[in-house]
PDB file of C-alpha atoms in Angstrom:
ATOM      1  CA  UNK A   1       0.000   0.000   0.000  1.00 79.00           C
ATOM      2  CA  UNK A   2       2.927   2.397  -0.543  1.00 85.00           C
ATOM      3  CA  UNK A   3       2.825   4.784  -3.488  1.00 86.00           C
ATOM      4  CA  UNK A   4       6.109   5.406  -5.313  1.00 87.00           C
ATOM      5  CA  UNK A   5       6.075   8.361  -7.699  1.00 91.00           C
ATOM      6  CA  UNK A   6       8.636   9.163 -10.377  1.00 94.00           C
ATOM      7  CA  UNK A   7      10.668  12.249  -9.426  1.00 95.00           C
ATOM      8  CA  UNK A   8       9.262  11.978  -5.891  1.00 94.00           C
ATOM      9  CA  UNK A   9      11.295  12.164  -2.682  1.00 94.00           C
ATOM     10  CA  UNK A  10      13.241   8.902  -2.512  1.00 95.00           C
ATOM     11  CA  UNK A  11      14.029   9.151   1.214  1.00 93.00           C
ATOM     12  CA  UNK A  12      10.351   9.052   2.163  1.00 89.00           C
ATOM     13  CA  UNK A  13       9.771   5.991  -0.016  1.00 92.00           C
ATOM     14  CA  UNK A  14      12.867   4.093   1.131  1.00 92.00           C
ATOM     15  CA  UNK A  15      11.918   4.620   4.784  1.00 87.00           C
ATOM     16  CA  UNK A  16       8.511   3.028   4.172  1.00 93.00           C
ATOM     17  CA  UNK A  17       9.542   0.101   1.970  1.00 92.00           C
ATOM     18  CA  UNK A  18      11.700  -1.735   4.489  1.00 90.00           C
ATOM     19  CA  UNK A  19      14.824  -3.844   4.019  1.00 93.00           C
ATOM     20  CA  UNK A  20      16.868  -3.311   0.849  1.00 94.00           C
ATOM     21  CA  UNK A  21      20.290  -3.758  -0.706  1.00 93.00           C
ATOM     22  CA  UNK A  22      21.914  -0.463  -1.733  1.00 93.00           C
ATOM     23  CA  UNK A  23      24.382   0.155  -4.535  1.00 90.00           C
ATOM     24  CA  UNK A  24      25.529   3.553  -5.774  1.00 85.00           C
ATOM     25  CA  UNK A  25      27.584   5.050  -8.569  1.00 82.00           C
ATOM     26  CA  UNK A  26      28.732   8.513  -9.542  1.00 77.00           C
ATOM     27  CA  UNK A  27      25.960  10.207 -11.469  1.00 70.00           C
ATOM     28  CA  UNK A  28      26.401  10.739 -15.186  1.00 69.00           C
ATOM     29  CA  UNK A  29      23.844  13.571 -15.316  1.00 63.00           C
ATOM     30  CA  UNK A  30      26.095  16.445 -14.320  1.00 61.00           C
ATOM     31  CA  UNK A  31      24.627  16.812 -10.827  1.00 62.00           C
ATOM     32  CA  UNK A  32      26.401  16.451  -7.519  1.00 67.00           C
ATOM     33  CA  UNK A  33      26.011  13.182  -5.646  1.00 74.00           C
ATOM     34  CA  UNK A  34      25.442   9.570  -6.551  1.00 88.00           C
ATOM     35  CA  UNK A  35      22.772   7.659  -8.399  1.00 91.00           C
ATOM     36  CA  UNK A  36      21.498   4.916  -6.082  1.00 93.00           C
ATOM     37  CA  UNK A  37      19.799   1.576  -6.629  1.00 94.00           C
ATOM     38  CA  UNK A  38      17.627   0.171  -3.839  1.00 95.00           C
ATOM     39  CA  UNK A  39      16.940  -3.511  -4.480  1.00 95.00           C
ATOM     40  CA  UNK A  40      13.939  -5.065  -2.748  1.00 94.00           C
ATOM     41  CA  UNK A  41      12.340  -8.467  -3.124  1.00 92.00           C
ATOM     42  CA  UNK A  42      10.577  -8.298  -6.484  1.00 93.00           C
ATOM     43  CA  UNK A  43      11.448  -4.741  -7.516  1.00 93.00           C
ATOM     44  CA  UNK A  44      14.150  -2.073  -7.741  1.00 94.00           C
ATOM     45  CA  UNK A  45      13.998   1.689  -7.116  1.00 95.00           C
ATOM     46  CA  UNK A  46      16.640   3.780  -8.915  1.00 95.00           C
ATOM     47  CA  UNK A  47      17.305   7.328  -7.717  1.00 94.00           C
ATOM     48  CA  UNK A  48      19.225  10.438  -8.774  1.00 92.00           C
ATOM     49  CA  UNK A  49      20.393  13.498  -6.819  1.00 90.00           C
ATOM     50  CA  UNK A  50      18.645  16.852  -7.304  1.00 88.00           C
ATOM     51  CA  UNK A  51      19.107  19.953  -5.144  1.00 87.00           C
ATOM     52  CA  UNK A  52      20.594  17.953  -2.288  1.00 86.00           C
ATOM     53  CA  UNK A  53      17.861  15.277  -2.256  1.00 91.00           C
ATOM     54  CA  UNK A  54      17.538  11.863  -3.855  1.00 93.00           C
ATOM     55  CA  UNK A  55      14.605  11.617  -6.275  1.00 95.00           C
ATOM     56  CA  UNK A  56      12.989   8.494  -7.776  1.00 96.00           C
ATOM     57  CA  UNK A  57      14.151   8.000 -11.370  1.00 94.00           C
ATOM     58  CA  UNK A  58      12.806   4.556 -12.146  1.00 94.00           C
ATOM     59  CA  UNK A  59      10.912   1.628 -10.652  1.00 94.00           C
ATOM     60  CA  UNK A  60      11.699  -1.797 -12.109  1.00 94.00           C
ATOM     61  CA  UNK A  61       9.155  -4.515 -11.325  1.00 94.00           C
ATOM     62  CA  UNK A  62      10.640  -8.013 -11.361  1.00 94.00           C
ATOM     63  CA  UNK A  63       7.760 -10.029  -9.920  1.00 93.00           C
ATOM     64  CA  UNK A  64       4.119 -10.521 -10.820  1.00 93.00           C
ATOM     65  CA  UNK A  65       3.387 -10.266  -7.080  1.00 90.00           C
ATOM     66  CA  UNK A  66       4.097  -6.506  -7.043  1.00 87.00           C
ATOM     67  CA  UNK A  67       0.932  -4.457  -7.706  1.00 82.00           C
ATOM     68  CA  UNK A  68       1.135  -1.512 -10.090  1.00 78.00           C
TER      69      UNK A  68
END
């Protein structure tokens, strides 16, 4: 029952979604900070930095059990 919106505040979403595996890499978009990938069971949330905050770039669904 958690809504994840593209370009939304990633910190608020990550706090609600629970346990994850985090990977990060230097952004290639000319902004300061790192792109981050939060891997959960059945889906992935990719983020990018903007104005000092991480924003949701992409949601990748990997399981039919994840409602959209």
